[in-house]
Amino acid sequence: MSRVPGWLGWLGAGLTEMSERLDERRAEVEKEHTEPVPVPVPVPADRAVVPAPSAPVPTPAPPSGPRPDPAQAVPWGVRVAAEAGWRLLVLAGTVWVLMRVISAVQLVVFAFVIALLITALLQPTVAWLRRYGVPRGPATTLTAILGFVVMGLIGWFVTWQVMENIDTLSTQIQSGIDDLRNWLLKSPFHVTDKQINQIAKNLREAIGANADQITSTGLEGVQVIVEALTGILLVFFSTLFLLYDGERIWQWSLKLVPAAARPGVAGAGPRAWRTLTAYVRGTVLVALIDAIFIGLGIYFLDVPMAVPLAVFIFLFSFIPLVGAVASGALAVVVALVTQGVFTAVMTLAVVLAVQQIEGHVLQPFILGRAVRVHPLAVVLSVAAGAMVAGIGGAVVAVPLVAVTNTVVGYLRAYSLGLSLPNAGESTARPAHEDEAVQAEGGSGDAPPGEARTNAEDPVQQS
């Protein structure tokens, strides 16, 4: 008889006994972890009660299953802030690189921007000549030459007036300084002659200490003159080509835009050009009215160099808010040191009256809603432009903000599928018609005389 069954029975009995011992040991461990150790209290023998056994409290089971995605564990607000943050960093880096590139070729950029502004001013003349049958080439050349001749004559006239009146003005300024000194001596501020002489001495010492810097600045004037002449030539040729061939330049620029974004840019370009054109023409008209009325006022008040001051007021009016304050202050100072306090007060009244009429009547009526920018945005943009690029930056800051506002508003509406009015133009074609024209053979390299829709050309709008 085989002994295998007996061996299996012995093994099974051993395993059963071991399993029972493990269950007893596990129950003891669970009882130790779940039940507090009772403190023995002496109880009389006659009152001793045997406590009933309590059921063990089960311990919570560890979580089962895979862990959640770390991205899902981050709060939603933090994820939104992170997404917006890295995009803002990319935009800031792009703007920084762009500003570095612009600063490296600052003269070229300023020349092209000024050419755009002059083109917006002179384009109606080209359109008027072409309506009367003058070919594009002669109309463009005649308009450009006439415009630059007029601007050159204005600059020459201002220089001539200043040189003619500089001796008289110096005498009047010296007399005004003497009158101011006498007034300070007799004023209730208790200013003594010794203090005035000390201030004059400090000014002379400051000028003497900075003589080397002044001399180096004078030597750098040659480089400034060369750069100015280079900029004038760049402005002239850029204006000439923008007036003559602006349409093809715009069509070529559209080819640099990705095809998916091209319809939106093609629609934003004409609106941006109309905004820029309205701004330039309205600003020139408002500045001309300011110069005429303030110039007449200071002329009848016998302020010296009334005509050059009027021209300065016209030029400074291209810097919104800040330019008007600076030019008005210059006229008041000249009136104060040459004609006295009463004339200065009257000049200030004339300047304030004209500027109030400009701000509340002329600008809303002439510029309209197309280029309306909040005064806070005007001040901040002028300050930022002046800090980045000086006077030139202050001049181009506001039109840049106005154009950017127009473009962003149109692109936002375009992305939402809204239909916008064409700013008074009824000749604009939809983007799909423009693509159809290009598919039929029309391209950006078409000759200037070929018929095109004016709304597609932000440089040839009239």
XYZ file of C-alpha atoms in Angstrom:
462
model
C 0.000 0.000 0.000
C 1.409 3.399 -0.995
C 2.462 5.966 1.664
C 1.665 9.065 -0.502
C -1.848 9.675 0.871
C -0.541 9.698 4.490
C 2.130 12.232 3.605
C -0.420 14.506 1.961
C -2.675 14.313 5.030
C 0.212 15.297 7.331
C 1.068 18.267 5.052
C -2.560 19.430 4.925
C -2.888 19.263 8.716
C 0.289 21.324 9.122
C -0.891 24.015 6.715
C -4.290 24.193 8.442
C -2.679 24.639 11.834
C -0.352 27.366 10.457
C -3.299 29.224 8.897
C -5.204 29.200 12.187
C -2.198 30.572 14.069
C -1.792 33.396 11.468
C -5.492 34.324 11.776
C -5.191 34.433 15.576
C -2.050 36.595 15.350
C -3.705 38.977 12.847
C -6.755 39.341 15.115
C -4.478 40.159 18.074
C -2.583 42.822 16.060
C -5.798 44.429 14.856
C -7.168 44.481 18.367
C -4.001 46.138 19.672
C -4.231 48.921 16.998
C -7.949 49.547 17.265
C -8.688 49.251 20.999
C -7.078 51.443 23.679
C -5.335 49.653 26.460
C -7.744 49.606 29.453
C -6.495 50.986 32.730
C -7.174 48.482 35.512
C -9.477 49.867 38.225
C -9.817 48.014 41.496
C -13.318 46.699 41.809
C -14.725 44.786 44.720
C -14.977 41.105 44.134
C -18.728 41.045 44.668
C -19.274 43.731 42.043
C -16.870 42.504 39.385
C -18.437 42.424 35.939
C -16.900 40.737 32.983
C -17.021 43.158 29.979
C -18.502 41.901 26.777
C -16.059 41.685 23.883
C -16.418 44.560 21.357
C -16.172 44.200 17.608
C -12.879 45.519 16.086
C -13.092 48.790 14.045
C -11.934 48.163 10.497
C -9.007 50.282 9.246
C -9.528 52.262 5.974
C -8.201 50.486 2.962
C -5.464 52.278 0.953
C -6.681 53.941 -2.281
C -6.662 51.638 -5.209
C -6.317 52.431 -8.921
C -3.949 54.731 -10.912
C -2.984 58.212 -9.617
C -4.625 61.263 -11.292
C -2.840 63.260 -14.022
C -0.604 65.980 -12.457
C -2.053 68.572 -14.877
C -5.536 67.765 -13.562
C -4.327 68.117 -9.981
C -3.272 71.774 -10.602
C -6.113 74.230 -9.846
C -7.878 75.713 -12.860
C -6.992 79.315 -11.965
C -3.296 78.496 -11.689
C -3.345 76.776 -15.080
C -5.047 79.774 -16.701
C -2.486 82.146 -15.139
C 0.383 79.950 -16.356
C -1.034 79.748 -19.900
C -1.491 83.526 -20.055
C 1.910 84.110 -18.440
C 4.041 82.255 -20.951
C 2.148 83.827 -23.844
C 2.764 87.275 -22.366
C 6.438 86.398 -22.000
C 6.606 85.422 -25.673
C 4.901 88.667 -26.684
C 7.207 90.715 -24.455
C 10.254 89.003 -25.960
C 8.968 89.665 -29.456
C 8.382 93.346 -28.693
C 11.829 93.627 -27.129
C 13.536 92.118 -30.165
C 11.470 94.349 -32.452
C 12.463 97.447 -30.491
C 16.115 96.457 -30.676
C 15.886 96.072 -34.432
C 14.081 99.412 -34.772
C 16.678 101.183 -32.619
C 19.433 99.778 -34.834
C 17.820 101.293 -37.961
C 16.045 104.181 -36.258
C 16.759 106.692 -39.016
C 15.245 104.465 -41.706
C 12.163 103.678 -39.611
C 11.505 107.333 -38.803
C 12.009 108.341 -42.414
C 9.480 105.750 -43.589
C 6.925 106.690 -40.907
C 7.211 110.385 -41.767
C 6.854 109.466 -45.429
C 3.634 107.628 -44.589
C 2.291 110.697 -42.796
C 3.222 112.991 -45.686
C 1.718 110.536 -48.172
C -1.553 110.576 -46.259
C -1.492 114.374 -46.508
C -0.574 114.627 -50.193
C -2.585 111.734 -51.611
C -5.755 113.807 -52.199
C -3.779 116.125 -54.495
C -2.609 113.184 -56.610
C -6.163 111.867 -56.820
C -7.459 115.334 -57.788
C -4.877 115.687 -60.591
C -5.637 112.215 -61.905
C -9.358 112.998 -62.027
C -8.502 115.830 -64.408
C -6.576 113.548 -66.736
C -3.004 114.016 -65.522
C -1.034 110.712 -65.738
C 0.058 109.038 -62.535
C 3.780 109.774 -62.962
C 3.544 113.567 -63.569
C 0.796 113.916 -60.931
C 2.922 112.126 -58.329
C 6.100 114.040 -59.170
C 4.361 117.418 -59.223
C 2.607 116.775 -55.900
C 5.747 115.539 -54.143
C 7.922 118.395 -55.372
C 5.272 121.000 -54.555
C 4.737 119.576 -51.068
C 8.429 119.507 -50.179
C 8.973 122.975 -51.630
C 6.189 124.349 -49.418
C 7.665 122.666 -46.333
C 11.124 123.967 -47.214
C 9.792 127.495 -47.654
C 8.126 127.313 -44.239
C 11.400 126.249 -42.635
C 13.314 128.981 -44.456
C 10.755 131.606 -43.435
C 11.002 130.650 -39.766
C 14.807 130.757 -39.864
C 14.758 134.121 -41.645
C 12.341 135.638 -39.144
C 14.420 134.419 -36.197
C 17.658 135.778 -37.684
C 16.018 139.119 -38.485
C 14.639 139.574 -34.979
C 17.367 137.938 -32.913
C 19.129 141.231 -32.044
C 15.920 142.981 -31.053
C 14.805 139.947 -29.119
C 18.123 139.756 -27.258
C 17.831 143.401 -26.248
C 14.263 142.915 -25.102
C 15.169 139.770 -23.188
C 18.000 141.595 -21.402
C 15.646 144.417 -20.544
C 13.065 141.931 -19.333
C 15.645 140.218 -17.128
C 16.589 143.580 -15.594
C 12.915 144.344 -14.945
C 12.479 140.910 -13.374
C 15.500 141.539 -11.147
C 14.140 144.874 -9.978
C 10.766 143.293 -9.315
C 12.358 140.538 -7.243
C 14.293 143.100 -5.196
C 11.060 144.990 -4.413
C 8.876 141.911 -4.034
C 7.659 140.545 -0.696
C 9.889 137.454 -1.159
C 12.807 139.354 0.466
C 15.271 138.506 -2.290
C 18.556 140.419 -1.931
C 20.935 141.645 -4.576
C 23.619 139.318 -3.208
C 21.412 136.249 -3.752
C 20.661 137.268 -7.339
C 24.371 137.791 -8.058
C 25.126 134.394 -6.516
C 22.558 132.699 -8.801
C 24.087 134.394 -11.841
C 27.568 133.326 -10.704
C 26.429 129.715 -10.315
C 24.996 129.770 -13.820
C 28.267 131.076 -15.260
C 30.272 128.439 -13.386
C 27.931 125.695 -14.613
C 28.384 126.852 -18.190
C 32.166 126.991 -17.737
C 32.301 123.523 -16.171
C 30.339 122.066 -19.069
C 32.328 123.882 -21.746
C 33.922 120.639 -22.950
C 30.561 118.945 -23.207
C 29.119 121.919 -25.085
C 32.092 121.867 -27.472
C 31.707 118.139 -28.115
C 27.999 118.692 -28.733
C 28.889 121.330 -31.298
C 31.275 118.935 -33.009
C 28.564 116.273 -33.062
C 26.361 118.786 -34.849
C 28.096 117.894 -38.105
C 27.003 114.283 -37.723
C 23.493 115.448 -36.868
C 23.384 117.558 -40.033
C 24.526 114.591 -42.149
C 21.891 112.336 -40.573
C 19.237 115.021 -41.088
C 20.086 115.347 -44.786
C 20.051 111.560 -45.157
C 16.677 111.378 -43.445
C 15.249 114.128 -45.680
C 16.370 112.257 -48.819
C 14.876 109.004 -47.503
C 11.607 110.767 -46.717
C 11.467 112.339 -50.180
C 12.090 109.118 -52.115
C 9.829 107.054 -49.833
C 7.013 109.564 -50.275
C 7.506 109.602 -54.037
C 7.280 105.826 -54.351
C 4.384 105.525 -51.901
C 2.408 108.090 -53.886
C 3.199 106.453 -57.211
C 3.310 102.730 -56.419
C 1.596 102.355 -53.078
C -0.945 99.865 -54.380
C 1.611 97.318 -55.511
C 3.612 97.823 -52.309
C 0.493 96.943 -50.299
C -0.279 93.895 -52.440
C 3.299 92.676 -52.068
C 3.098 93.149 -48.286
C -0.018 90.969 -48.192
C 1.969 88.100 -49.706
C 4.153 88.044 -46.583
C 1.103 87.268 -44.426
C 0.080 83.589 -43.989
C -2.768 82.597 -46.288
C -5.130 81.824 -43.391
C -4.757 85.345 -41.947
C -4.574 87.177 -45.286
C -8.314 88.023 -45.637
C -8.404 89.620 -42.193
C -5.250 91.652 -42.805
C -6.514 92.671 -46.246
C -9.629 94.087 -44.606
C -7.788 95.747 -41.705
C -5.261 97.510 -43.954
C -7.665 99.914 -45.688
C -9.313 100.804 -42.397
C -5.940 101.482 -40.797
C -5.000 103.709 -43.738
C -8.258 105.646 -43.530
C -7.697 106.177 -39.798
C -4.166 107.436 -40.427
C -5.344 109.688 -43.254
C -8.139 111.154 -41.141
C -5.726 111.751 -38.269
C -3.094 113.517 -40.384
C -5.548 115.735 -42.262
C -7.505 116.589 -39.109
C -4.340 117.326 -37.124
C -2.979 119.594 -39.873
C -6.260 121.510 -40.008
C -6.501 121.868 -36.224
C -2.839 122.922 -35.974
C -3.351 125.489 -38.732
C -6.354 126.992 -36.932
C -4.402 127.121 -33.645
C -1.429 128.802 -35.295
C -3.570 131.393 -37.079
C -5.663 132.465 -34.093
C -2.881 132.368 -31.493
C -0.556 134.123 -33.952
C -3.122 136.879 -34.529
C -3.604 137.254 -30.789
C 0.092 137.665 -29.963
C 0.549 139.893 -33.022
C -2.074 142.378 -31.794
C -0.479 142.203 -28.333
C 2.822 143.380 -29.903
C 4.730 140.242 -28.888
C 8.001 140.018 -30.886
C 8.400 137.319 -33.520
C 4.684 136.620 -33.684
C 4.979 134.838 -37.052
C 7.798 132.449 -36.031
C 5.941 131.720 -32.805
C 2.810 130.913 -34.818
C 4.834 128.499 -36.967
C 6.254 126.874 -33.833
C 2.715 126.505 -32.483
C 1.706 124.823 -35.765
C 4.603 122.362 -35.591
C 4.194 121.597 -31.874
C 0.489 120.904 -32.401
C 1.432 117.583 -34.017
C 2.295 116.391 -30.486
C -1.164 116.128 -28.863
C -1.697 117.818 -25.490
C 2.003 118.120 -24.661
C 2.863 120.107 -27.795
C 0.066 122.616 -27.237
C 1.210 123.218 -23.650
C 4.869 123.614 -24.667
C 4.179 126.018 -27.554
C 1.750 128.066 -25.456
C 4.290 128.287 -22.625
C 6.934 129.470 -25.089
C 4.681 132.279 -26.318
C 3.862 133.307 -22.726
C 7.542 133.370 -21.734
C 8.488 135.513 -24.736
C 5.644 137.918 -23.903
C 6.727 138.037 -20.237
C 10.401 138.865 -20.837
C 9.692 141.346 -23.630
C 6.398 143.102 -22.836
C 5.766 142.540 -19.148
C 3.343 140.732 -16.883
C 0.122 142.179 -18.303
C 0.951 141.135 -21.885
C 2.001 137.694 -20.636
C -1.335 137.248 -18.847
C -3.252 138.323 -21.959
C -1.173 135.918 -24.083
C -1.960 133.130 -21.649
C -5.669 133.937 -21.909
C -5.521 133.819 -25.727
C -3.662 130.488 -25.686
C -6.058 128.904 -23.195
C -9.140 130.128 -25.084
C -7.928 128.745 -28.418
C -6.905 125.440 -26.858
C -10.272 125.039 -25.150
C -12.028 125.626 -28.466
C -9.678 123.126 -30.086
C -10.252 120.412 -27.493
C -14.038 120.701 -27.223
C -15.082 121.815 -30.702
C -12.447 121.399 -33.404
C -11.055 117.957 -32.630
C -14.435 116.203 -32.094
C -15.879 117.886 -35.183
C -12.893 117.463 -37.531
C -11.401 114.174 -36.386
C -14.668 112.513 -35.402
C -14.968 109.051 -33.929
C -12.634 107.380 -36.413
C -9.483 108.405 -34.542
C -10.878 109.170 -31.090
C -8.403 108.105 -28.416
C -8.925 108.539 -24.686
C -6.903 111.449 -23.205
C -5.178 109.087 -20.766
C -4.055 106.899 -23.678
C -2.826 110.032 -25.482
C -0.750 111.191 -22.509
C 0.717 107.747 -21.817
C 1.507 107.068 -25.480
C 3.157 110.485 -25.936
C 5.232 109.977 -22.775
C 6.262 106.456 -23.820
C 7.099 107.589 -27.363
C 9.214 110.472 -26.039
C 11.084 108.148 -23.650
C 11.783 105.607 -26.386
C 12.576 107.847 -29.358
C 12.505 111.497 -28.296
C 10.469 114.085 -30.184
C 9.964 111.788 -33.167
C 8.505 109.110 -30.931
C 6.137 111.625 -29.345
C 4.917 112.701 -32.798
C 4.185 109.198 -34.115
C 2.895 107.704 -30.835
C -0.723 108.872 -31.075
C -1.307 107.948 -34.750
C 0.259 104.559 -34.007
C -2.143 104.033 -31.100
C -5.119 105.158 -33.225
C -4.183 102.812 -36.074
C -3.566 99.919 -33.669
C -6.950 100.502 -32.061
C -8.649 100.367 -35.462
C -6.818 97.219 -36.557
C -7.429 95.341 -33.294
C -11.112 96.261 -33.310
C -11.569 95.090 -36.880
C -9.670 91.819 -36.369
C -11.691 91.057 -33.234
C -14.945 91.623 -35.103
C -13.640 89.625 -38.068
C -12.756 86.673 -35.837
C -16.307 86.735 -34.408
C -17.820 86.821 -37.899
C -19.370 90.274 -37.500
C -19.904 92.529 -40.507
C -18.441 96.001 -40.090
C -19.234 99.132 -42.078
C -16.484 100.167 -44.390
C -15.951 103.589 -42.751
C -17.870 105.492 -45.386
C -16.516 103.512 -48.326
C -18.861 101.446 -50.476
C -16.335 100.154 -52.978
C -14.689 97.499 -50.851
C -14.837 93.930 -52.076
C -15.171 90.959 -49.731
C -12.148 88.804 -49.182
C -13.506 85.908 -51.279
C -13.971 88.224 -54.280
C -10.394 89.433 -53.873
C -9.174 85.826 -53.914
C -11.269 85.169 -57.012
C -9.687 88.142 -58.770
C -6.223 86.865 -57.917
C -7.160 83.372 -59.125
C -8.268 84.824 -62.465
C -4.876 86.310 -63.097
C -4.798 89.483 -61.024
C -1.705 89.824 -58.851
C 0.170 92.367 -56.845
C 2.500 92.943 -59.791
C -0.161 94.421 -62.027
C 0.681 97.758 -63.615
C -0.404 100.856 -61.712
C -2.875 101.834 -64.403
C -4.905 98.630 -64.070
C -8.327 99.106 -62.487
C -8.450 98.041 -58.843
C -10.685 98.580 -55.883
C -9.498 101.485 -53.799
C -10.525 99.785 -50.580
C -7.801 97.153 -51.107
C -5.130 99.818 -51.191
C -4.385 101.604 -47.914
C -1.839 103.842 -49.624
C -3.910 104.887 -52.606
C -7.054 105.840 -50.712
C -8.214 109.344 -51.433
